[in-house]
Amino acid sequence: MMIIHLHLKTKGSDGISTEFGTSRDLDGTNDISYNITYNKPDTDVKKGIKKPFTEVIKANIGDAHAMGQRPITFLRQVVALCTYPNLLDSPSFPEDAKKRARRILQGCGGNSLGSYSASQGINCIREDVASYIERRDGGVPADPDNIYLTTGASDGIATILKILVSGGGKSRTGVMIPIPQYPLYSAVISELDAIQVNYYLDEENCWALDVNELRRSLNEAKTYCNPKVLCIINPGNPTGQVQNRKCIEDVIHFAWEEKLFLLADEVYQDNVYSEGCQFHSFKKILYEMGPEYYNNVELASFHSTSKGYMGECGYRGGYMEVLNLHPEIKGQLVKLLSVRLCPPVSGQAAMDIVVNPPVPGEESYSQFIKEKESVLNNLAKKAKLTEDMFNKVPGVHCNPLQGAMYAFPRIFIPSKAIEEAKAHKMAPDMFYCMKLLEETGICVVPGSGFGQREGSYHFRMTILPPVEKLKILLEKVKDFHIKFLEKYA
Amino acid sequence: MMIIHLHLKTKGSDGISTEFGTSRDLDGTNDISYNITYNKPDTDVKKGIKKPFTEVIKANIGDAHAMGQRPITFLRQVVALCTYPNLLDSPSFPEDAKKRARRILQGCGGNSLGSYSASQGINCIREDVASYIERRDGGVPADPDNIYLTTGASDGIATILKILVSGGGKSRTGVMIPIPQYPLYSAVISELDAIQVNYYLDEENCWALDVNELRRSLNEAKTYCNPKVLCIINPGNPTGQVQNRKCIEDVIHFAWEEKLFLLADEVYQDNVYSEGCQFHSFKKILYEMGPEYYNNVELASFHSTSKGYMGECGYRGGYMEVLNLHPEIKGQLVKLLSVRLCPPVSGQAAMDIVVNPPVPGEESYSQFIKEKESVLNNLAKKAKLTEDMFNKVPGVHCNPLQGAMYAFPRIFIPSKAIEEAKAHKMAPDMFYCMKLLEETGICVVPGSGFGQREGSYHFRMTILPPVEKLKILLEKVKDFHIKFLEKYA
Ligand SMILES: Cc1ncc(COP(=O)(O)O)c(C=O)c1O
Ligand SMILES: Cc1ncc(COP(=O)(O)O)c(C=O)c1O
């Protein structure tokens, strides 16, 4: 385990001191933790060790509020009303928010957010999730019984993987994951002693998923394990691609053919920016392919309060919809969930508002839509800006950011830099990212934390900083990169 | 797995319908789930299948708010202020609540509950926890670095056990747990494929923990596994005993001698009722025993927002303090936590108020103390009432409820009833509890879910219903028991 401590400044007495813990994008094998403490710029930093920057910009984590995005007013109003029901009498809260809060509280034991809920989540919220899915998927039916509220998507993904993994030796469960991947997957697979089976996304083709590559990967894996689960992240993290309809059909057909459990990580379903791209849920396409598919393919799909336009990471809200689960496995799932009692109830309430936002005609609708579209339009603008800027830098190539909230540019690292990295026992892109941090204060995550084709190097940067800050950041990365190329030419 | 569905009534159109999911006290081997739906008494129930009662009383789960306990006003005010910071300008919130809310928000990325916190929890809250522990323990130092905020105590306990379990065959980690136990332990041990090592609490001696019994259990376990962890629940669930100082000293000495990791589940630290009983933390006694002990014994202690006088189960707030953890194990812990991102931030905020409540001189102090003492005095009254009532029933023996929130009476089950239970393939106390439920609507958990000495039978009942309801409940149990004895005489 490699931990890099970059203490820029310890806590001052007057400064607002915020410690940013570890970079949470950890890989089972390369544990890259930045431990950064920073204070108000222009005061304490200058008193500390001289650094060529006055502020650390954390572009390493998909955490919108930490980057200054404001919460969606309606969501917070409802959660505040549920938290402190005296506010239900306050004239300063809108009626539609009160209506939502009353509904949620009626679903809580003793009408309190402080009761344990059923382990699967509050009934009426699961009903709201099911209605949301039906609307999203153009009427394809959704059964609240198949919905499980979770402690963020992380918890859902880890739980499902846990009940699917079994066997020993050559019959140990293999779990297919994209490379590059979101490192929750490799970490959980390693925790569970399952077998990680890599399939590579096609960088030359906008990080598309190719079924031939799935087949290659599966066939290879069959020689050393029992591959049973196929994980897909759509829209992609860290790669930002949005899968087209045909690709999803191919994947579903493949899973059906090979009897693979499909795990569709769809937490970025609201984050689609590129013209011509559209989010298609696996569930919807599965139903459109007919009963032979929708009665047989096992599918778990995940959503979260953390991403989208609301960015409520701290609430740890999420749900999963699970289809065609074998009754015995379902029994295990229910049991596992019940041991942990229940997901945080305020997170369940937040999830409810994500799936049941104000509708036209309601008092809060216009403000809600304004806030939502402002976030999404900004993200779309920043996605384009980032792609364009990166592609102007020599030695950098960046695929379109079709969705999600990250750029994952490919960077050329000169061989002299690779040698120096080796001398420091660092992955070359780790070396690059450390230099970037030391010289500019910009914190990004090396591609090696996500996995990449041998010999290629990347980093992941969020597009969450406000537009003006993002522009400065991109300029700084550009200048740094050019100097880096010169230095190691 | 045995699941008992007792659908008393499905959802009505006008009635307030609340589904109580599974009884969450599950045992690794006996999974006892009650699936109960009930509606407003006197309306829907009467329209449904005729039952000899009009209301189900859930005395099976330690969930105070679900039983009608009102939240502590100050705690909810602070969390509401954090949720919707516009309220910081409202004159209807007290200044001391606003002060707490500002402090918490300053610890959050972007001053929002919606940001991921550091995986270990928000810094200033960990500092508040450390100060709380120092105050509680009469000045024994506590280091915020050793504090980890968790998703309820459940998550902390499961996480610590996970990093401690290793080995295979005879060197597989053994985890010593009390019998009767809180079934989270057996469930997690079974999830982790660890070895459950039972030590029995002494029912004849008020469920005391006896070091001779620990030694017996340990020596036996050494023949088939590698016992490394010793779990203690104090005050006890389901048994309600409060350990005295001498007993804790003995346990610590034993753990030191045998190099056992001590896991002290102290979630009921505020729930002590009996005269002459007092809560002693393992941490405090460890320090008082001197450096040979406090520099060596590995100890994890757990606390939660769910119990005490606040009963905030739904927030999933908690912390653990971990002492003398091996640096390598600590690295694993940090990594495991970081994969799951962070505990729910609103639960962290709730935990902050539990450890940092209003103090004398502050505006909210008098109301806070009134609310807190009202809950605790009521619990104390109900503890005594319950003990006294049960001990008047022939064939029932109940130890004093010194602490926590449960009675765990021993019940005599006639051999004819045992036979009938066997014919139904049920544990005799399960049979008893099902009959009780069917005939009275009172839901309690059979002792076999917690473990008990072979041939002895118990059930666990919470003392959370309001006094008047509890009295009726106890009368009903008494009548039921007498009829049961007659029927199977
Ligand atoms: C692809 C993907 N899946 C799951 C998660 C987990 O999100 P959470 O646990 O906050 O819901 C993330 C978070 O960044 C993600 O990017
Ligand atoms: C002894 C004990 N430990 C731990 C817990 C878990 O509490 P939570 O996860 O709600 O903090 C409970 C809950 O009843 C308990 O009784």
Short mmCIF file of N, CA, C and O and ligand atoms in Angstrom, two decimals, chain A residues 25 61-62 150-155 157 182 184-185 233-237 265-268 302-307 312-313 316-318 406 460, chain B residues 116 340-341, ligand 1:
data_model
loop_
_atom_site.label_atom_id
_atom_site.label_comp_id
_atom_site.label_asym_id
_atom_site.label_seq_id
_atom_site.Cartn_x
_atom_site.Cartn_y
_atom_site.Cartn_z
N ASP A 25 -10.74 6.85 -4.49
CA ASP A 25 -10.69 5.94 -5.62
C ASP A 25 -9.53 4.99 -5.44
O ASP A 25 -8.42 5.25 -5.89
N ILE A 61 -12.32 13.86 -6.80
CA ILE A 61 -13.49 13.10 -6.33
C ILE A 61 -14.77 13.68 -6.91
O ILE A 61 -14.92 14.89 -7.00
N GLY A 62 -15.69 12.80 -7.27
CA GLY A 62 -16.97 13.23 -7.83
C GLY A 62 -17.90 13.68 -6.73
O GLY A 62 -18.90 13.03 -6.45
N THR A 150 -30.70 1.46 -0.42
CA THR A 150 -29.34 1.11 0.01
C THR A 150 -28.62 2.31 0.64
O THR A 150 -29.10 3.43 0.53
N THR A 151 -27.49 2.03 1.27
CA THR A 151 -26.64 3.08 1.83
C THR A 151 -25.69 3.55 0.73
O THR A 151 -24.52 3.19 0.68
N GLY A 152 -26.19 4.39 -0.17
CA GLY A 152 -25.42 4.72 -1.37
C GLY A 152 -25.40 3.53 -2.31
O GLY A 152 -25.71 2.39 -1.91
N ALA A 153 -25.03 3.78 -3.56
CA ALA A 153 -24.91 2.66 -4.50
C ALA A 153 -23.80 1.71 -4.06
O ALA A 153 -23.89 0.50 -4.27
N SER A 154 -22.77 2.24 -3.43
CA SER A 154 -21.63 1.41 -3.00
C SER A 154 -22.11 0.19 -2.22
O SER A 154 -21.66 -0.94 -2.45
N ASP A 155 -22.98 0.46 -1.27
CA ASP A 155 -23.48 -0.61 -0.39
C ASP A 155 -24.27 -1.63 -1.20
O ASP A 155 -24.11 -2.84 -1.02
N ILE A 157 -23.99 -2.37 -4.42
CA ILE A 157 -23.08 -3.13 -5.28
C ILE A 157 -22.31 -4.16 -4.46
O ILE A 157 -22.22 -5.34 -4.83
N TYR A 182 -14.39 1.81 -12.10
CA TYR A 182 -14.49 2.55 -10.85
C TYR A 182 -13.98 1.62 -9.74
O TYR A 182 -14.47 0.49 -9.61
N LEU A 184 -14.22 0.86 -6.74
CA LEU A 184 -15.06 0.10 -5.81
C LEU A 184 -15.10 -1.37 -6.23
O LEU A 184 -15.07 -2.27 -5.39
N TYR A 185 -15.17 -1.59 -7.54
CA TYR A 185 -15.31 -2.96 -8.04
C TYR A 185 -14.11 -3.83 -7.69
O TYR A 185 -14.25 -4.90 -7.10
N ILE A 233 -20.73 -0.17 -16.32
CA ILE A 233 -20.94 1.16 -15.77
C ILE A 233 -21.36 2.07 -16.91
O ILE A 233 -20.59 2.31 -17.84
N ASN A 234 -22.59 2.54 -16.85
CA ASN A 234 -23.12 3.35 -17.96
C ASN A 234 -24.05 4.43 -17.43
O ASN A 234 -25.03 4.10 -16.77
N PRO A 235 -23.76 5.72 -17.70
CA PRO A 235 -22.55 6.29 -18.27
C PRO A 235 -21.30 5.92 -17.45
O PRO A 235 -21.43 5.65 -16.26
N GLY A 236 -20.16 5.95 -18.11
CA GLY A 236 -18.95 5.38 -17.54
C GLY A 236 -18.20 6.28 -16.57
O GLY A 236 -18.12 7.48 -16.76
N ASN A 237 -17.66 5.66 -15.54
CA ASN A 237 -16.69 6.29 -14.66
C ASN A 237 -15.49 5.38 -14.68
O ASN A 237 -15.64 4.19 -14.38
N ASP A 265 -24.46 -0.51 -13.36
CA ASP A 265 -24.22 0.64 -12.49
C ASP A 265 -24.66 1.88 -13.27
O ASP A 265 -23.97 2.32 -14.19
N GLU A 266 -25.83 2.37 -12.92
CA GLU A 266 -26.43 3.46 -13.70
C GLU A 266 -26.56 4.73 -12.85
O GLU A 266 -27.51 5.50 -13.01
N VAL A 267 -25.58 4.94 -11.97
CA VAL A 267 -25.68 6.10 -11.08
C VAL A 267 -25.57 7.43 -11.82
O VAL A 267 -25.96 8.47 -11.28
N TYR A 268 -25.05 7.39 -13.04
CA TYR A 268 -24.94 8.64 -13.81
C TYR A 268 -26.07 8.79 -14.84
O TYR A 268 -25.90 9.47 -15.85
N PHE A 302 -28.39 -0.07 -10.37
CA PHE A 302 -28.12 0.77 -9.20
C PHE A 302 -28.29 2.25 -9.51
O PHE A 302 -27.92 2.72 -10.60
N HIS A 303 -28.83 2.95 -8.55
CA HIS A 303 -28.93 4.40 -8.65
C HIS A 303 -28.56 4.99 -7.29
O HIS A 303 -28.46 4.27 -6.29
N SER A 304 -28.35 6.30 -7.26
CA SER A 304 -27.78 6.93 -6.08
C SER A 304 -28.22 8.38 -6.00
O SER A 304 -28.54 9.00 -7.02
N THR A 305 -28.25 8.94 -4.78
CA THR A 305 -28.48 10.37 -4.64
C THR A 305 -27.21 11.18 -4.90
O THR A 305 -27.27 12.40 -4.97
N SER A 306 -26.07 10.50 -5.03
CA SER A 306 -24.77 11.20 -5.01
C SER A 306 -24.45 11.95 -6.28
O SER A 306 -23.64 12.87 -6.26
N LYS A 307 -24.99 11.53 -7.41
CA LYS A 307 -24.54 12.07 -8.69
C LYS A 307 -25.67 12.89 -9.32
O LYS A 307 -26.34 13.63 -8.65
N GLU A 312 -26.01 14.70 -3.91
CA GLU A 312 -26.12 14.54 -2.45
C GLU A 312 -25.34 13.31 -2.00
O GLU A 312 -25.91 12.29 -1.60
N CYS A 313 -24.02 13.42 -2.00
CA CYS A 313 -23.17 12.29 -1.65
C CYS A 313 -23.27 11.93 -0.17
O CYS A 313 -23.26 10.77 0.21
N ARG A 316 -25.82 9.35 1.48
CA ARG A 316 -25.70 7.90 1.30
C ARG A 316 -27.07 7.29 0.97
O ARG A 316 -27.47 6.29 1.56
N GLY A 317 -27.75 7.91 0.02
CA GLY A 317 -29.02 7.36 -0.45
C GLY A 317 -28.79 6.58 -1.73
O GLY A 317 -27.91 6.90 -2.53
N GLY A 318 -29.59 5.58 -1.96
CA GLY A 318 -29.48 4.83 -3.20
C GLY A 318 -30.55 3.76 -3.26
O GLY A 318 -31.25 3.52 -2.28
N TYR A 406 -16.47 13.23 -15.48
CA TYR A 406 -15.02 13.12 -15.48
C TYR A 406 -14.44 13.20 -16.88
O TYR A 406 -15.08 12.78 -17.84
N ARG A 460 -7.63 10.92 -14.19
CA ARG A 460 -9.03 11.29 -14.15
C ARG A 460 -9.18 12.61 -13.40
O ARG A 460 -8.61 12.81 -12.35
N TYR B 116 -19.31 14.09 0.52
CA TYR B 116 -18.68 12.98 1.22
C TYR B 116 -17.80 13.57 2.31
O TYR B 116 -17.11 14.57 2.07
N ARG B 340 -15.90 2.24 1.04
CA ARG B 340 -17.33 2.53 1.22
C ARG B 340 -17.58 4.04 1.29
O ARG B 340 -18.67 4.46 1.65
N LEU B 341 -16.56 4.83 1.00
CA LEU B 341 -16.64 6.28 0.96
C LEU B 341 -16.77 6.90 2.36
O LEU B 341 -15.77 7.29 2.94
C1 LIG C 1 -19.77 4.37 -11.11
C2 LIG C 1 -20.05 4.60 -9.67
N1 LIG C 1 -20.73 3.69 -8.99
C3 LIG C 1 -21.02 3.85 -7.69
C4 LIG C 1 -20.59 4.95 -6.98
C5 LIG C 1 -20.90 5.05 -5.52
O1 LIG C 1 -21.73 6.10 -5.21
P1 LIG C 1 -22.49 6.22 -3.82
O2 LIG C 1 -22.08 5.09 -2.94
O3 LIG C 1 -22.09 7.55 -3.27
O4 LIG C 1 -23.94 6.15 -4.15
C6 LIG C 1 -19.85 5.94 -7.66
C7 LIG C 1 -19.33 7.11 -6.93
O5 LIG C 1 -18.56 7.87 -7.41
C8 LIG C 1 -19.57 5.75 -9.03
O6 LIG C 1 -18.87 6.65 -9.71
#
